[in-house]
Amino acid sequence: MYLKVSGSKVMFPIMYVDDILLATNDLGLLHKTKKFLSRNFKVKDMGEVSYVVGIEIFRNRSQGLLGLP
């Protein structure tokens, strides 16, 4: 399953217990959301993700793809 979006901003907040993964096609929206969350909650940015809850994340930035292999 892969997702490709172009022409509009989209963000997917994926939550599991006390963890959140933010997937977006707009870096400005990502930074704005992270800033909002850090002002309202105690957060720790873990950087780019390769796995979440034991599931591998596939990303190809040049093709604009994000998915689960």
Tab-separated table of N, CA, C and O in Angstrom:
chain	number	residue	atom	x	y	z
A	1	MET	N	0.846	-1.174	0.000
A	1	MET	CA	0.000	0.000	0.000
A	1	MET	C	0.890	1.236	0.000
A	1	MET	O	1.775	1.374	0.822
A	2	TYR	N	0.660	2.140	-0.929
A	2	TYR	CA	1.414	3.383	-1.012
A	2	TYR	C	0.447	4.541	-1.185
A	2	TYR	O	-0.633	4.376	-1.741
A	3	LEU	N	0.871	5.704	-0.724
A	3	LEU	CA	0.067	6.904	-0.851
A	3	LEU	C	0.869	7.946	-1.602
A	3	LEU	O	2.036	8.164	-1.293
A	4	LYS	N	0.257	8.561	-2.586
A	4	LYS	CA	0.901	9.656	-3.287
A	4	LYS	C	-0.114	10.778	-3.412
A	4	LYS	O	-1.223	10.565	-3.908
A	5	VAL	N	0.262	11.962	-2.948
A	5	VAL	CA	-0.620	13.119	-2.989
A	5	VAL	C	0.159	14.271	-3.584
A	5	VAL	O	1.328	14.459	-3.281
A	6	SER	N	-0.465	15.046	-4.438
A	6	SER	CA	0.181	16.241	-4.961
A	6	SER	C	-0.871	17.333	-5.118
A	6	SER	O	-2.044	17.054	-5.316
A	7	GLY	N	-0.428	18.577	-5.006
A	7	GLY	CA	-1.333	19.691	-5.213
A	7	GLY	C	-2.045	20.197	-3.983
A	7	GLY	O	-2.699	21.224	-4.046
A	8	SER	N	-1.979	19.517	-2.869
A	8	SER	CA	-2.603	19.997	-1.642
A	8	SER	C	-1.831	19.478	-0.440
A	8	SER	O	-1.113	18.500	-0.520
A	9	LYS	N	-2.014	20.181	0.673
A	9	LYS	CA	-1.335	19.780	1.904
A	9	LYS	C	-2.162	18.720	2.615
A	9	LYS	O	-3.377	18.830	2.713
A	10	VAL	N	-1.467	17.708	3.115
A	10	VAL	CA	-2.144	16.645	3.854
A	10	VAL	C	-1.226	16.185	4.987
A	10	VAL	O	-0.003	16.192	4.847
A	11	MET	N	-1.834	15.840	6.125
A	11	MET	CA	-1.056	15.298	7.245
A	11	MET	C	-1.818	14.127	7.841
A	11	MET	O	-3.034	14.179	7.987
A	12	PHE	N	-1.071	13.081	8.150
A	12	PHE	CA	-1.629	11.908	8.806
A	12	PHE	C	-0.972	11.770	10.177
A	12	PHE	O	0.203	11.403	10.251
A	13	PRO	N	-1.705	12.058	11.258
A	13	PRO	CA	-1.160	11.777	12.592
A	13	PRO	C	-1.511	10.330	12.966
A	13	PRO	O	-2.679	9.968	13.047
A	14	ILE	N	-0.499	9.500	13.118
A	14	ILE	CA	-0.693	8.099	13.464
A	14	ILE	C	-0.316	7.940	14.930
A	14	ILE	O	0.819	8.225	15.305
A	15	MET	N	-1.282	7.520	15.750
A	15	MET	CA	-1.056	7.451	17.196
A	15	MET	C	-1.175	6.025	17.703
A	15	MET	O	-2.017	5.263	17.245
A	16	TYR	N	-0.299	5.712	18.664
A	16	TYR	CA	-0.348	4.431	19.346
A	16	TYR	C	0.062	4.671	20.791
A	16	TYR	O	1.206	5.049	21.064
A	17	VAL	N	-0.859	4.494	21.707
A	17	VAL	CA	-0.674	4.731	23.143
A	17	VAL	C	-0.122	6.142	23.358
A	17	VAL	O	-0.857	7.100	23.213
A	18	ASP	N	1.156	6.286	23.690
A	18	ASP	CA	1.718	7.620	23.934
A	18	ASP	C	2.723	8.032	22.857
A	18	ASP	O	3.523	8.937	23.051
A	19	ASP	N	2.665	7.393	21.705
A	19	ASP	CA	3.544	7.724	20.580
A	19	ASP	C	2.713	8.304	19.444
A	19	ASP	O	1.560	7.927	19.248
A	20	ILE	N	3.314	9.225	18.705
A	20	ILE	CA	2.649	9.800	17.541
A	20	ILE	C	3.644	9.884	16.392
A	20	ILE	O	4.804	10.238	16.589
A	21	LEU	N	3.189	9.511	15.222
A	21	LEU	CA	3.975	9.606	14.002
A	21	LEU	C	3.260	10.585	13.089
A	21	LEU	O	2.053	10.452	12.860
A	22	LEU	N	3.967	11.603	12.614
A	22	LEU	CA	3.385	12.599	11.720
A	22	LEU	C	3.898	12.364	10.315
A	22	LEU	O	5.104	12.377	10.087
A	23	ALA	N	2.994	12.155	9.384
A	23	ALA	CA	3.347	11.973	7.979
A	23	ALA	C	2.651	13.071	7.182
A	23	ALA	O	1.435	13.225	7.267
A	24	THR	N	3.438	13.843	6.425
A	24	THR	CA	2.871	14.955	5.669
A	24	THR	C	3.642	15.169	4.370
A	24	THR	O	4.769	14.701	4.233
A	25	ASN	N	3.011	15.872	3.461
A	25	ASN	CA	3.674	16.222	2.207
A	25	ASN	C	4.131	17.680	2.207
A	25	ASN	O	4.510	18.206	1.180
A	26	ASP	N	4.103	18.327	3.369
A	26	ASP	CA	4.463	19.742	3.462
A	26	ASP	C	5.308	19.984	4.717
A	26	ASP	O	4.801	19.848	5.838
A	27	LEU	N	6.593	20.327	4.521
A	27	LEU	CA	7.486	20.529	5.670
A	27	LEU	C	7.034	21.682	6.559
A	27	LEU	O	7.190	21.620	7.774
A	28	GLY	N	6.479	22.736	5.972
A	28	GLY	CA	5.980	23.854	6.768
A	28	GLY	C	4.872	23.418	7.708
A	28	GLY	O	4.844	23.802	8.886
A	29	LEU	N	3.958	22.605	7.204
A	29	LEU	CA	2.878	22.072	8.031
A	29	LEU	C	3.435	21.174	9.125
A	29	LEU	O	2.972	21.209	10.264
A	30	LEU	N	4.441	20.381	8.816
A	30	LEU	CA	5.075	19.518	9.808
A	30	LEU	C	5.672	20.351	10.937
A	30	LEU	O	5.419	20.084	12.118
A	31	HIS	N	6.449	21.383	10.596
A	31	HIS	CA	7.078	22.218	11.619
A	31	HIS	C	6.041	22.961	12.460
A	31	HIS	O	6.182	23.064	13.683
A	32	LYS	N	4.999	23.448	11.827
A	32	LYS	CA	3.933	24.155	12.539
A	32	LYS	C	3.229	23.215	13.526
A	32	LYS	O	2.960	23.582	14.668
A	33	THR	N	2.951	21.995	13.092
A	33	THR	CA	2.288	21.006	13.950
A	33	THR	C	3.180	20.600	15.108
A	33	THR	O	2.721	20.510	16.261
A	34	LYS	N	4.473	20.368	14.833
A	34	LYS	CA	5.403	19.992	15.902
A	34	LYS	C	5.546	21.121	16.922
A	34	LYS	O	5.616	20.870	18.127
A	35	LYS	N	5.548	22.357	16.447
A	35	LYS	CA	5.633	23.506	17.343
A	35	LYS	C	4.392	23.582	18.230
A	35	LYS	O	4.488	23.794	19.440
A	36	PHE	N	3.215	23.393	17.635
A	36	PHE	CA	1.972	23.394	18.399
A	36	PHE	C	1.992	22.302	19.467
A	36	PHE	O	1.654	22.545	20.628
A	37	LEU	N	2.372	21.090	19.079
A	37	LEU	CA	2.398	19.977	20.025
A	37	LEU	C	3.384	20.227	21.162
A	37	LEU	O	3.081	19.950	22.324
A	38	SER	N	4.557	20.777	20.845
A	38	SER	CA	5.568	21.009	21.884
A	38	SER	C	5.158	22.125	22.839
A	38	SER	O	5.600	22.154	23.983
A	39	ARG	N	4.321	23.061	22.377
A	39	ARG	CA	3.820	24.114	23.275
A	39	ARG	C	2.764	23.576	24.231
A	39	ARG	O	2.575	24.113	25.310
A	40	ASN	N	2.066	22.526	23.830
A	40	ASN	CA	0.939	22.025	24.610
A	40	ASN	C	1.185	20.698	25.321
A	40	ASN	O	0.403	20.321	26.180
A	41	PHE	N	2.251	20.004	24.943
A	41	PHE	CA	2.556	18.699	25.533
A	41	PHE	C	4.058	18.552	25.687
A	41	PHE	O	4.832	19.206	24.993
A	42	LYS	N	4.447	17.650	26.566
A	42	LYS	CA	5.857	17.289	26.670
A	42	LYS	C	6.148	16.314	25.537
A	42	LYS	O	5.545	15.234	25.466
A	43	VAL	N	7.038	16.710	24.626
A	43	VAL	CA	7.319	15.867	23.458
A	43	VAL	C	8.812	15.617	23.323
A	43	VAL	O	9.641	16.388	23.814
A	44	LYS	N	9.128	14.529	22.647
A	44	LYS	CA	10.509	14.191	22.329
A	44	LYS	C	10.544	13.793	20.864
A	44	LYS	O	9.890	12.828	20.461
A	45	ASP	N	11.255	14.555	20.046
A	45	ASP	CA	11.353	14.278	18.612
A	45	ASP	C	12.390	13.181	18.402
A	45	ASP	O	13.560	13.351	18.706
A	46	MET	N	11.948	12.064	17.857
A	46	MET	CA	12.825	10.909	17.648
A	46	MET	C	13.408	10.877	16.232
A	46	MET	O	14.067	9.924	15.850
A	47	GLY	N	13.144	11.917	15.420
A	47	GLY	CA	13.704	11.982	14.080
A	47	GLY	C	12.922	11.151	13.077
A	47	GLY	O	11.766	10.796	13.296
A	48	GLU	N	13.582	10.854	11.960
A	48	GLU	CA	12.925	10.088	10.904
A	48	GLU	C	12.689	8.651	11.345
A	48	GLU	O	13.453	8.090	12.116
A	49	VAL	N	11.630	8.072	10.819
A	49	VAL	CA	11.208	6.738	11.240
A	49	VAL	C	11.514	5.700	10.160
A	49	VAL	O	11.414	5.991	8.967
A	50	SER	N	11.906	4.518	10.602
A	50	SER	CA	12.061	3.369	9.708
A	50	SER	C	11.056	2.282	10.068
A	50	SER	O	10.610	1.537	9.208
A	51	TYR	N	10.729	2.213	11.361
A	51	TYR	CA	9.765	1.245	11.884
A	51	TYR	C	8.877	1.939	12.898
A	51	TYR	O	9.322	2.825	13.622
A	52	VAL	N	7.621	1.532	12.943
A	52	VAL	CA	6.706	1.995	13.985
A	52	VAL	C	5.883	0.796	14.429
A	52	VAL	O	5.375	0.047	13.596
A	53	VAL	N	5.794	0.576	15.732
A	53	VAL	CA	5.161	-0.597	16.349
A	53	VAL	C	5.486	-1.890	15.592
A	53	VAL	O	4.620	-2.713	15.332
A	54	GLY	N	6.757	-2.036	15.221
A	54	GLY	CA	7.230	-3.247	14.568
A	54	GLY	C	6.916	-3.347	13.082
A	54	GLY	O	7.160	-4.380	12.465
A	55	ILE	N	6.385	-2.287	12.492
A	55	ILE	CA	6.044	-2.296	11.070
A	55	ILE	C	7.034	-1.411	10.315
A	55	ILE	O	7.271	-0.265	10.700
A	56	GLU	N	7.604	-1.943	9.240
A	56	GLU	CA	8.562	-1.181	8.445
A	56	GLU	C	7.847	-0.088	7.651
A	56	GLU	O	6.755	-0.303	7.113
A	57	ILE	N	8.459	1.078	7.569
A	57	ILE	CA	7.935	2.203	6.799
A	57	ILE	C	8.797	2.362	5.549
A	57	ILE	O	10.019	2.425	5.637
A	58	PHE	N	8.161	2.423	4.372
A	58	PHE	CA	8.860	2.637	3.111
A	58	PHE	C	8.675	4.089	2.683
A	58	PHE	O	7.565	4.612	2.724
A	59	ARG	N	9.772	4.738	2.293
A	59	ARG	CA	9.679	6.131	1.838
A	59	ARG	C	10.619	6.316	0.656
A	59	ARG	O	11.771	5.917	0.682
A	60	ASN	N	10.090	6.937	-0.389
A	60	ASN	CA	10.891	7.334	-1.538
A	60	ASN	C	10.553	8.792	-1.801
A	60	ASN	O	9.537	9.108	-2.429
A	61	ARG	N	11.399	9.688	-1.289
A	61	ARG	CA	11.105	11.121	-1.387
A	61	ARG	C	11.107	11.616	-2.830
A	61	ARG	O	10.307	12.473	-3.182
A	62	SER	N	11.998	11.086	-3.663
A	62	SER	CA	12.071	11.579	-5.048
A	62	SER	C	10.794	11.277	-5.831
A	62	SER	O	10.413	12.035	-6.706
A	63	GLN	N	10.105	10.200	-5.492
A	63	GLN	CA	8.847	9.844	-6.148
A	63	GLN	C	7.624	10.280	-5.332
A	63	GLN	O	6.489	10.089	-5.765
A	64	GLY	N	7.859	10.814	-4.115
A	64	GLY	CA	6.750	11.246	-3.271
A	64	GLY	C	5.929	10.093	-2.728
A	64	GLY	O	4.723	10.218	-2.550
A	65	LEU	N	6.590	8.966	-2.412
A	65	LEU	CA	5.888	7.780	-1.930
A	65	LEU	C	6.139	7.535	-0.454
A	65	LEU	O	7.241	7.728	0.038
A	66	LEU	N	5.111	7.089	0.226
A	66	LEU	CA	5.186	6.669	1.621
A	66	LEU	C	4.273	5.471	1.751
A	66	LEU	O	3.131	5.503	1.292
A	67	GLY	N	4.776	4.395	2.342
A	67	GLY	CA	3.914	3.221	2.438
A	67	GLY	C	4.468	2.126	3.321
A	67	GLY	O	5.490	2.286	3.989
A	68	LEU	N	3.772	1.035	3.309
A	68	LEU	CA	4.154	-0.174	4.046
A	68	LEU	C	4.464	-1.255	3.030
A	68	LEU	O	3.584	-1.645	2.266
A	69	PRO	N	5.727	-1.711	2.974
A	69	PRO	CA	6.081	-2.725	1.963
A	69	PRO	C	5.397	-4.056	2.211
A	69	PRO	O	4.894	-4.345	3.205
